[in-house]
Amino acid sequence: NINASYQIDSVNLITAEVGAWGGKQKGITMANYGYYDSDNLLLYGYNSPQTNTHDWVGVDATISYQHSFKGEGHTLTVSDNISIIPPQESNQLRLYHPYGNSVAGSEIFTNQVASALQNVAQIDYINPINKHHTIEAGAKHSYDNTLTVTHQINSDASGTMLSESNGDTRLIRNVLGVYAGYAYSMDKFSVRAGGRLEGAWYATDYQNGKREKWNTSLVNVVPYISLTYLPKVGHTLAFSYTERLSRPGIHAMTPFVTEGMAEKQYGNPNLRTGVTHNLSLKYAYSHNKWSATGELYSRLSNNLISAYSFIDDEGFVNSTYRNNGRMQGYGTGVSL
């Protein structure tokens, strides 16, 4: 990583950062599959050793400009971040050693090359009008252009190729968010509230023999509120509510079908944004020699993106994704 900054004058500052990263991994897995009828009798099965390799590398660069106004904390910040991920390769070799009434052994080799360009531009404005009132506003735009090219070869146990398939998926995602907030504070009480409007536009271009395209738009309103009360010195009681968005990525959206001996894996280009509601009630006590914090929290959602499997009319186990995730999480935490 390389960092640099330039102070134009007392109220204008430019900063920049460039970083590079990369890595390589290899994994070996042994799996055993068995398929049974309604009487729990084995129909067929197979052992499937797998070897996976994955290489990746990328470069990140960020530049930002900050202008400070006369009032303390009154700032305007503009920044831009770009990430370049050149073609990175993943290889998977799956061998099938059948038993029971299974067909002859086979192997499947899958090669996948993915590349991406991501850019995030953001502007933030904060204005503490006085000691009681603060306003903030801003906007953020992110652009993702991801390309995945997949090549799969099916061979018999002797290595003779039985079939070959190629597919590529380009996913272009634009997300624009606009937010505004207001904060009010007194000696013992403060409140912060606001929200953001986010729109996401997906363009999926998929080719496997023929070219297919999907266009999807997702719009979400995300509110937030936090209340803080200080009953006396050293004691703090806080409540907060907000929402978290989980957007589908190219792996979950690409319709390319990866076939195994008795299964198919593919994505769903019609996925929606998952929304999680987060509530928290926290109490904190601070003393000059020790402190303690206790929290009650809840996480609720009814449309998270989750894996989904079913058996089709041909007997294949299909694995894909849909918005059927349900979550009700409650918890508590204490720290001393």
mmCIF file of C-alpha atoms in Angstrom:
data_model
loop_
_atom_site.group_PDB
_atom_site.id
_atom_site.type_symbol
_atom_site.label_atom_id
_atom_site.label_comp_id
_atom_site.label_asym_id
_atom_site.label_seq_id
_atom_site.Cartn_x
_atom_site.Cartn_y
_atom_site.Cartn_z
ATOM 1 C CA ASN A 1 0.000 0.000 0.000
ATOM 2 C CA ILE A 2 1.132 3.548 -0.805
ATOM 3 C CA ASN A 3 -0.475 6.579 0.839
ATOM 4 C CA ALA A 4 0.007 10.259 0.052
ATOM 5 C CA SER A 5 -1.614 13.527 1.066
ATOM 6 C CA TYR A 6 -1.290 17.150 0.017
ATOM 7 C CA GLN A 7 -2.483 20.077 2.132
ATOM 8 C CA ILE A 8 -3.361 22.759 -0.404
ATOM 9 C CA ASP A 9 -4.085 25.265 2.347
ATOM 10 C CA SER A 10 -5.596 25.257 5.821
ATOM 11 C CA VAL A 11 -9.070 24.243 4.575
ATOM 12 C CA ASN A 12 -8.376 22.018 1.542
ATOM 13 C CA LEU A 13 -6.831 18.554 1.685
ATOM 14 C CA ILE A 14 -6.201 15.912 -0.993
ATOM 15 C CA THR A 15 -5.362 12.303 -0.105
ATOM 16 C CA ALA A 16 -4.595 9.290 -2.297
ATOM 17 C CA GLU A 17 -3.945 5.599 -1.752
ATOM 18 C CA VAL A 18 -2.937 2.732 -4.041
ATOM 19 C CA GLY A 19 -2.775 -0.905 -3.002
ATOM 20 C CA ALA A 20 -2.198 -4.259 -4.683
ATOM 21 C CA TRP A 21 -3.176 -7.704 -3.427
ATOM 22 C CA GLY A 22 -3.187 -11.299 -4.572
ATOM 23 C CA GLY A 23 -3.116 -14.899 -3.513
ATOM 24 C CA LYS A 24 -3.371 -18.558 -4.460
ATOM 25 C CA GLN A 25 -5.057 -21.548 -2.878
ATOM 26 C CA LYS A 26 -5.522 -25.262 -3.498
ATOM 27 C CA GLY A 27 -8.028 -27.585 -1.892
ATOM 28 C CA ILE A 28 -8.625 -31.344 -2.005
ATOM 29 C CA THR A 29 -11.989 -32.772 -0.915
ATOM 30 C CA MET A 30 -13.362 -36.294 -0.702
ATOM 31 C CA ALA A 31 -17.168 -36.602 -0.791
ATOM 32 C CA ASN A 32 -19.501 -39.606 -0.792
ATOM 33 C CA TYR A 33 -23.021 -39.488 -2.267
ATOM 34 C CA GLY A 34 -25.843 -41.991 -1.956
ATOM 35 C CA TYR A 35 -29.362 -41.844 -3.430
ATOM 36 C CA TYR A 36 -32.114 -43.926 -1.824
ATOM 37 C CA ASP A 37 -35.737 -44.793 -2.574
ATOM 38 C CA SER A 38 -38.706 -44.283 -0.254
ATOM 39 C CA ASP A 39 -37.900 -47.571 1.522
ATOM 40 C CA ASN A 40 -34.391 -46.300 2.257
ATOM 41 C CA LEU A 41 -32.821 -48.792 -0.168
ATOM 42 C CA LEU A 42 -29.757 -47.637 -2.073
ATOM 43 C CA LEU A 43 -30.461 -46.865 -5.728
ATOM 44 C CA TYR A 44 -26.982 -45.737 -6.678
ATOM 45 C CA GLY A 45 -24.045 -43.877 -5.234
ATOM 46 C CA TYR A 46 -20.528 -42.722 -5.901
ATOM 47 C CA ASN A 47 -17.371 -41.383 -4.314
ATOM 48 C CA SER A 48 -16.222 -38.037 -5.674
ATOM 49 C CA PRO A 49 -12.716 -36.735 -4.914
ATOM 50 C CA GLN A 50 -12.294 -33.108 -5.989
ATOM 51 C CA THR A 51 -9.291 -30.878 -6.583
ATOM 52 C CA ASN A 52 -9.725 -27.106 -6.679
ATOM 53 C CA THR A 53 -7.201 -24.374 -7.461
ATOM 54 C CA HIS A 54 -7.792 -20.639 -7.474
ATOM 55 C CA ASP A 55 -5.538 -17.665 -8.267
ATOM 56 C CA TRP A 56 -6.478 -14.034 -7.732
ATOM 57 C CA VAL A 57 -4.919 -10.554 -7.892
ATOM 58 C CA GLY A 58 -6.172 -6.989 -7.942
ATOM 59 C CA VAL A 59 -5.400 -3.292 -7.542
ATOM 60 C CA ASP A 60 -7.298 -0.652 -5.539
ATOM 61 C CA ALA A 61 -6.875 3.113 -5.863
ATOM 62 C CA THR A 62 -8.639 5.887 -3.926
ATOM 63 C CA ILE A 63 -8.469 9.653 -4.172
ATOM 64 C CA SER A 64 -10.426 12.063 -1.980
ATOM 65 C CA TYR A 65 -10.811 15.795 -1.491
ATOM 66 C CA GLN A 66 -11.955 17.432 1.735
ATOM 67 C CA HIS A 67 -12.953 21.049 2.267
ATOM 68 C CA SER A 68 -13.370 22.423 5.777
ATOM 69 C CA PHE A 69 -15.678 25.350 6.412
ATOM 70 C CA LYS A 70 -15.361 27.864 9.244
ATOM 71 C CA GLY A 71 -17.440 25.949 11.789
ATOM 72 C CA GLU A 72 -15.889 23.011 13.639
ATOM 73 C CA GLY A 73 -16.829 19.722 11.975
ATOM 74 C CA HIS A 74 -18.418 21.502 8.989
ATOM 75 C CA THR A 75 -16.941 19.576 6.039
ATOM 76 C CA LEU A 76 -17.523 18.548 2.448
ATOM 77 C CA THR A 77 -15.800 15.382 1.225
ATOM 78 C CA VAL A 78 -15.637 13.976 -2.312
ATOM 79 C CA SER A 79 -13.977 10.622 -2.999
ATOM 80 C CA ASP A 80 -13.580 8.036 -5.735
ATOM 81 C CA ASN A 81 -12.379 4.453 -5.423
ATOM 82 C CA ILE A 82 -11.581 2.100 -8.300
ATOM 83 C CA SER A 83 -10.837 -1.624 -8.082
ATOM 84 C CA ILE A 84 -9.384 -3.526 -11.018
ATOM 85 C CA ILE A 85 -9.465 -7.313 -10.894
ATOM 86 C CA PRO A 86 -7.740 -8.757 -13.975
ATOM 87 C CA PRO A 87 -8.704 -12.240 -15.188
ATOM 88 C CA GLN A 88 -8.370 -14.702 -12.310
ATOM 89 C CA GLU A 89 -8.686 -18.436 -12.817
ATOM 90 C CA SER A 90 -10.381 -21.242 -10.912
ATOM 91 C CA ASN A 91 -10.113 -24.924 -11.854
ATOM 92 C CA GLN A 92 -12.073 -27.862 -10.497
ATOM 93 C CA LEU A 93 -11.579 -31.536 -11.317
ATOM 94 C CA ARG A 94 -14.260 -33.918 -10.023
ATOM 95 C CA LEU A 95 -13.873 -37.679 -10.366
ATOM 96 C CA TYR A 96 -16.793 -40.112 -9.983
ATOM 97 C CA HIS A 97 -16.223 -43.627 -8.690
ATOM 98 C CA PRO A 98 -19.660 -45.315 -8.712
ATOM 99 C CA TYR A 99 -20.965 -48.214 -6.660
ATOM 100 C CA GLY A 100 -24.316 -49.986 -6.364
ATOM 101 C CA ASN A 101 -26.316 -49.683 -9.594
ATOM 102 C CA SER A 102 -24.468 -46.579 -10.785
ATOM 103 C CA VAL A 103 -23.254 -46.103 -14.315
ATOM 104 C CA ALA A 104 -19.581 -46.255 -15.263
ATOM 105 C CA GLY A 105 -17.152 -43.810 -13.696
ATOM 106 C CA SER A 106 -16.536 -40.395 -15.213
ATOM 107 C CA GLU A 107 -14.824 -37.071 -14.586
ATOM 108 C CA ILE A 108 -15.809 -33.427 -14.988
ATOM 109 C CA PHE A 109 -13.302 -30.613 -15.447
ATOM 110 C CA THR A 110 -14.512 -27.043 -14.973
ATOM 111 C CA ASN A 111 -12.407 -23.991 -15.771
ATOM 112 C CA GLN A 112 -13.692 -20.550 -14.812
ATOM 113 C CA VAL A 113 -12.053 -17.192 -15.513
ATOM 114 C CA ALA A 114 -13.465 -14.071 -13.875
ATOM 115 C CA SER A 115 -12.538 -10.403 -14.122
ATOM 116 C CA ALA A 116 -14.092 -7.256 -12.715
ATOM 117 C CA LEU A 117 -14.006 -3.477 -12.697
ATOM 118 C CA GLN A 118 -15.563 -1.658 -9.762
ATOM 119 C CA ASN A 119 -15.859 2.071 -9.123
ATOM 120 C CA VAL A 120 -17.406 3.907 -6.168
ATOM 121 C CA ALA A 121 -17.909 7.690 -6.158
ATOM 122 C CA GLN A 122 -19.190 9.413 -3.035
ATOM 123 C CA ILE A 123 -19.950 12.900 -1.716
ATOM 124 C CA ASP A 124 -20.649 13.659 1.963
ATOM 125 C CA TYR A 125 -21.672 16.904 3.637
ATOM 126 C CA ILE A 126 -21.813 17.465 7.418
ATOM 127 C CA ASN A 127 -22.901 20.719 9.032
ATOM 128 C CA PRO A 128 -23.080 21.131 12.837
ATOM 129 C CA ILE A 129 -25.364 24.169 12.777
ATOM 130 C CA ASN A 130 -24.878 24.712 16.504
ATOM 131 C CA LYS A 131 -24.206 22.586 19.591
ATOM 132 C CA HIS A 132 -27.713 21.103 19.444
ATOM 133 C CA HIS A 133 -28.431 20.616 15.735
ATOM 134 C CA THR A 134 -26.465 18.796 13.016
ATOM 135 C CA ILE A 135 -27.487 17.943 9.485
ATOM 136 C CA GLU A 136 -25.827 15.589 7.032
ATOM 137 C CA ALA A 137 -26.454 14.572 3.461
ATOM 138 C CA GLY A 138 -24.718 12.825 0.634
ATOM 139 C CA ALA A 139 -24.840 10.533 -2.349
ATOM 140 C CA LYS A 140 -23.001 7.399 -3.432
ATOM 141 C CA HIS A 141 -22.794 5.662 -6.784
ATOM 142 C CA SER A 142 -21.188 2.266 -7.323
ATOM 143 C CA TYR A 143 -20.534 0.579 -10.655
ATOM 144 C CA ASP A 144 -19.639 -3.106 -11.016
ATOM 145 C CA ASN A 145 -18.781 -4.795 -14.297
ATOM 146 C CA THR A 146 -18.065 -8.496 -13.778
ATOM 147 C CA LEU A 147 -17.369 -11.091 -16.450
ATOM 148 C CA THR A 148 -17.285 -14.840 -15.799
ATOM 149 C CA VAL A 149 -16.336 -17.327 -18.533
ATOM 150 C CA THR A 150 -16.933 -21.014 -17.784
ATOM 151 C CA HIS A 151 -15.700 -24.053 -19.720
ATOM 152 C CA GLN A 152 -16.754 -27.576 -18.751
ATOM 153 C CA ILE A 153 -15.632 -30.947 -20.140
ATOM 154 C CA ASN A 154 -17.366 -34.253 -19.319
ATOM 155 C CA SER A 155 -15.297 -37.403 -19.885
ATOM 156 C CA ASP A 156 -15.640 -41.096 -19.203
ATOM 157 C CA ALA A 157 -13.381 -43.073 -16.893
ATOM 158 C CA SER A 158 -10.786 -43.550 -19.652
ATOM 159 C CA GLY A 159 -10.525 -39.798 -20.297
ATOM 160 C CA THR A 160 -12.482 -39.797 -23.574
ATOM 161 C CA MET A 161 -14.480 -36.582 -23.875
ATOM 162 C CA LEU A 162 -18.245 -37.109 -23.890
ATOM 163 C CA SER A 163 -19.479 -33.517 -24.005
ATOM 164 C CA GLU A 164 -18.218 -29.952 -23.793
ATOM 165 C CA SER A 165 -19.987 -26.712 -22.879
ATOM 166 C CA ASN A 166 -19.008 -23.055 -22.750
ATOM 167 C CA GLY A 167 -20.833 -20.132 -21.211
ATOM 168 C CA ASP A 168 -20.090 -16.552 -20.277
ATOM 169 C CA THR A 169 -22.010 -14.147 -18.082
ATOM 170 C CA ARG A 170 -21.476 -10.404 -17.829
ATOM 171 C CA LEU A 171 -23.173 -8.661 -14.935
ATOM 172 C CA ILE A 172 -23.298 -4.859 -14.868
ATOM 173 C CA ARG A 173 -24.650 -3.378 -11.657
ATOM 174 C CA ASN A 174 -25.252 0.305 -10.916
ATOM 175 C CA VAL A 175 -26.304 1.307 -7.414
ATOM 176 C CA LEU A 176 -27.211 4.915 -6.586
ATOM 177 C CA GLY A 177 -27.937 5.931 -3.012
ATOM 178 C CA VAL A 178 -28.977 9.317 -1.650
ATOM 179 C CA TYR A 179 -29.137 9.902 2.092
ATOM 180 C CA ALA A 180 -30.018 12.650 4.556
ATOM 181 C CA GLY A 181 -29.983 12.775 8.327
ATOM 182 C CA TYR A 182 -30.573 15.011 11.300
ATOM 183 C CA ALA A 183 -29.130 14.886 14.810
ATOM 184 C CA TYR A 184 -30.316 16.706 17.910
ATOM 185 C CA SER A 185 -28.434 16.627 21.181
ATOM 186 C CA MET A 186 -28.805 18.027 24.691
ATOM 187 C CA ASP A 187 -26.930 17.368 27.903
ATOM 188 C CA LYS A 188 -28.709 14.083 28.690
ATOM 189 C CA PHE A 189 -30.558 13.187 25.506
ATOM 190 C CA SER A 190 -29.718 12.896 21.808
ATOM 191 C CA VAL A 191 -31.495 11.577 18.744
ATOM 192 C CA ARG A 192 -30.250 10.806 15.267
ATOM 193 C CA ALA A 193 -32.611 9.918 12.438
ATOM 194 C CA GLY A 194 -32.653 9.788 8.678
ATOM 195 C CA GLY A 195 -32.710 7.446 5.761
ATOM 196 C CA ARG A 196 -31.417 6.698 2.333
ATOM 197 C CA LEU A 197 -33.022 5.868 -0.976
ATOM 198 C CA GLU A 198 -31.175 3.210 -2.966
ATOM 199 C CA GLY A 199 -31.788 2.122 -6.504
ATOM 200 C CA ALA A 200 -29.947 -0.802 -8.096
ATOM 201 C CA TRP A 201 -30.003 -1.628 -11.799
ATOM 202 C CA TYR A 202 -28.768 -5.017 -13.037
ATOM 203 C CA ALA A 203 -27.994 -5.913 -16.642
ATOM 204 C CA THR A 204 -27.165 -9.583 -17.172
ATOM 205 C CA ASP A 205 -25.833 -10.769 -20.526
ATOM 206 C CA TYR A 206 -25.538 -14.555 -20.734
ATOM 207 C CA GLN A 207 -24.371 -16.719 -23.621
ATOM 208 C CA ASN A 208 -24.341 -20.485 -23.904
ATOM 209 C CA GLY A 209 -25.037 -21.367 -27.544
ATOM 210 C CA LYS A 210 -27.546 -18.524 -27.680
ATOM 211 C CA ARG A 211 -27.453 -15.095 -26.077
ATOM 212 C CA GLU A 212 -29.970 -14.153 -23.415
ATOM 213 C CA LYS A 213 -30.345 -10.882 -21.528
ATOM 214 C CA TRP A 214 -32.083 -9.853 -18.311
ATOM 215 C CA ASN A 215 -32.627 -6.376 -16.904
ATOM 216 C CA THR A 216 -33.663 -5.957 -13.277
ATOM 217 C CA SER A 217 -34.222 -2.857 -11.157
ATOM 218 C CA LEU A 218 -34.407 -2.910 -7.360
ATOM 219 C CA VAL A 219 -35.418 0.081 -5.224
ATOM 220 C CA ASN A 220 -35.193 0.194 -1.420
ATOM 221 C CA VAL A 221 -35.862 2.829 1.233
ATOM 222 C CA VAL A 222 -33.638 2.333 4.282
ATOM 223 C CA PRO A 223 -34.568 4.270 7.457
ATOM 224 C CA TYR A 224 -32.541 4.544 10.640
ATOM 225 C CA ILE A 225 -33.024 6.041 14.092
ATOM 226 C CA SER A 226 -30.973 6.048 17.271
ATOM 227 C CA LEU A 227 -31.833 7.422 20.712
ATOM 228 C CA THR A 228 -29.352 7.965 23.526
ATOM 229 C CA TYR A 229 -30.153 8.887 27.112
ATOM 230 C CA LEU A 230 -27.674 9.725 29.898
ATOM 231 C CA PRO A 231 -29.590 9.461 33.203
ATOM 232 C CA LYS A 232 -26.507 10.388 35.231
ATOM 233 C CA VAL A 233 -22.760 10.466 34.934
ATOM 234 C CA GLY A 234 -21.311 7.161 33.786
ATOM 235 C CA HIS A 235 -24.613 5.652 32.651
ATOM 236 C CA THR A 236 -25.771 5.429 29.021
ATOM 237 C CA LEU A 237 -28.936 3.905 27.584
ATOM 238 C CA ALA A 238 -29.192 3.645 23.775
ATOM 239 C CA PHE A 239 -31.719 2.283 21.291
ATOM 240 C CA SER A 240 -31.210 1.945 17.529
ATOM 241 C CA TYR A 241 -33.051 0.624 14.498
ATOM 242 C CA THR A 242 -31.807 0.285 10.938
ATOM 243 C CA GLU A 243 -31.963 -2.008 7.922
ATOM 244 C CA ARG A 244 -29.205 -3.900 6.099
ATOM 245 C CA LEU A 245 -29.343 -4.819 2.432
ATOM 246 C CA SER A 246 -27.793 -7.968 0.934
ATOM 247 C CA ARG A 247 -27.628 -7.759 -2.843
ATOM 248 C CA PRO A 248 -27.165 -10.781 -5.122
ATOM 249 C CA GLY A 249 -23.806 -11.223 -6.830
ATOM 250 C CA ILE A 250 -22.812 -12.780 -10.133
ATOM 251 C CA HIS A 251 -22.335 -16.275 -8.650
ATOM 252 C CA ALA A 252 -25.950 -16.362 -7.468
ATOM 253 C CA MET A 253 -27.355 -14.772 -10.655
ATOM 254 C CA THR A 254 -25.522 -16.486 -13.516
ATOM 255 C CA PRO A 255 -27.742 -19.084 -15.232
ATOM 256 C CA PHE A 256 -24.835 -21.251 -16.461
ATOM 257 C CA VAL A 257 -25.586 -24.878 -15.590
ATOM 258 C CA THR A 258 -22.752 -26.885 -14.036
ATOM 259 C CA GLU A 259 -23.615 -30.583 -14.211
ATOM 260 C CA GLY A 260 -22.428 -33.451 -12.063
ATOM 261 C CA MET A 261 -23.307 -37.124 -12.192
ATOM 262 C CA ALA A 262 -26.763 -36.568 -10.688
ATOM 263 C CA GLU A 263 -26.908 -32.838 -9.932
ATOM 264 C CA LYS A 264 -27.119 -29.446 -11.624
ATOM 265 C CA GLN A 265 -25.971 -26.108 -10.198
ATOM 266 C CA TYR A 266 -26.950 -22.692 -11.579
ATOM 267 C CA GLY A 267 -27.935 -19.185 -10.508
ATOM 268 C CA ASN A 268 -31.163 -17.198 -10.650
ATOM 269 C CA PRO A 269 -31.122 -13.884 -12.569
ATOM 270 C CA ASN A 270 -34.449 -12.838 -10.999
ATOM 271 C CA LEU A 271 -33.234 -12.530 -7.403
ATOM 272 C CA ARG A 272 -34.312 -9.563 -5.282
ATOM 273 C CA THR A 273 -32.468 -7.630 -2.577
ATOM 274 C CA GLY A 274 -32.562 -9.235 0.859
ATOM 275 C CA VAL A 275 -33.542 -6.897 3.732
ATOM 276 C CA THR A 276 -32.652 -7.437 7.393
ATOM 277 C CA HIS A 277 -34.197 -5.373 10.213
ATOM 278 C CA ASN A 278 -31.786 -4.655 13.070
ATOM 279 C CA LEU A 279 -32.900 -3.500 16.526
ATOM 280 C CA SER A 280 -30.624 -2.933 19.498
ATOM 281 C CA LEU A 281 -31.082 -1.819 23.102
ATOM 282 C CA LYS A 282 -27.816 -1.184 24.945
ATOM 283 C CA TYR A 283 -26.856 -0.105 28.446
ATOM 284 C CA ALA A 284 -23.338 0.954 29.388
ATOM 285 C CA TYR A 285 -21.700 1.923 32.659
ATOM 286 C CA SER A 286 -18.291 3.520 32.831
ATOM 287 C CA HIS A 287 -16.151 4.108 35.907
ATOM 288 C CA ASN A 288 -12.597 5.316 36.184
ATOM 289 C CA LYS A 289 -11.511 1.777 37.163
ATOM 290 C CA TRP A 290 -13.921 -0.492 35.277
ATOM 291 C CA SER A 291 -16.789 -0.507 32.778
ATOM 292 C CA ALA A 292 -19.636 -2.807 31.732
ATOM 293 C CA THR A 293 -21.953 -3.069 28.746
ATOM 294 C CA GLY A 294 -25.130 -5.094 28.243
ATOM 295 C CA GLU A 295 -27.106 -5.387 25.010
ATOM 296 C CA LEU A 296 -30.342 -6.914 23.711
ATOM 297 C CA TYR A 297 -30.619 -7.210 19.935
ATOM 298 C CA SER A 298 -32.812 -8.657 17.226
ATOM 299 C CA ARG A 299 -32.259 -9.488 13.538
ATOM 300 C CA LEU A 300 -35.378 -10.108 11.436
ATOM 301 C CA SER A 301 -35.798 -10.892 7.733
ATOM 302 C CA ASN A 302 -38.211 -12.744 5.457
ATOM 303 C CA ASN A 303 -36.582 -12.518 2.004
ATOM 304 C CA LEU A 304 -32.892 -13.353 2.342
ATOM 305 C CA ILE A 305 -31.076 -14.955 -0.589
ATOM 306 C CA SER A 306 -30.590 -18.637 0.209
ATOM 307 C CA ALA A 307 -29.634 -21.862 -1.515
ATOM 308 C CA TYR A 308 -32.522 -23.965 -2.806
ATOM 309 C CA SER A 309 -32.501 -27.584 -4.009
ATOM 310 C CA PHE A 310 -35.131 -29.761 -5.661
ATOM 311 C CA ILE A 311 -35.326 -32.941 -7.739
ATOM 312 C CA ASP A 312 -36.594 -32.495 -11.308
ATOM 313 C CA ASP A 313 -38.530 -34.957 -13.455
ATOM 314 C CA GLU A 314 -35.302 -36.512 -14.742
ATOM 315 C CA GLY A 315 -34.086 -37.290 -11.223
ATOM 316 C CA PHE A 316 -31.396 -34.581 -11.125
ATOM 317 C CA VAL A 317 -30.818 -32.670 -7.891
ATOM 318 C CA ASN A 318 -31.033 -28.986 -8.920
ATOM 319 C CA SER A 319 -29.235 -26.444 -6.723
ATOM 320 C CA THR A 320 -29.964 -22.765 -7.246
ATOM 321 C CA TYR A 321 -30.953 -19.640 -5.265
ATOM 322 C CA ARG A 322 -34.148 -17.805 -4.363
ATOM 323 C CA ASN A 323 -35.456 -15.214 -1.900
ATOM 324 C CA ASN A 324 -36.939 -17.656 0.580
ATOM 325 C CA GLY A 325 -34.612 -17.088 3.525
ATOM 326 C CA ARG A 326 -36.387 -16.464 6.822
ATOM 327 C CA MET A 327 -34.511 -15.318 9.894
ATOM 328 C CA GLN A 328 -35.530 -14.457 13.445
ATOM 329 C CA GLY A 329 -32.477 -13.869 15.567
ATOM 330 C CA TYR A 330 -32.516 -12.685 19.175
ATOM 331 C CA GLY A 331 -29.584 -12.361 21.463
ATOM 332 C CA THR A 332 -27.918 -10.684 24.346
ATOM 333 C CA GLY A 333 -24.350 -9.759 25.116
ATOM 334 C CA VAL A 334 -22.475 -8.641 28.217
ATOM 335 C CA SER A 335 -18.920 -7.365 28.427
ATOM 336 C CA LEU A 336 -16.838 -6.199 31.387
#
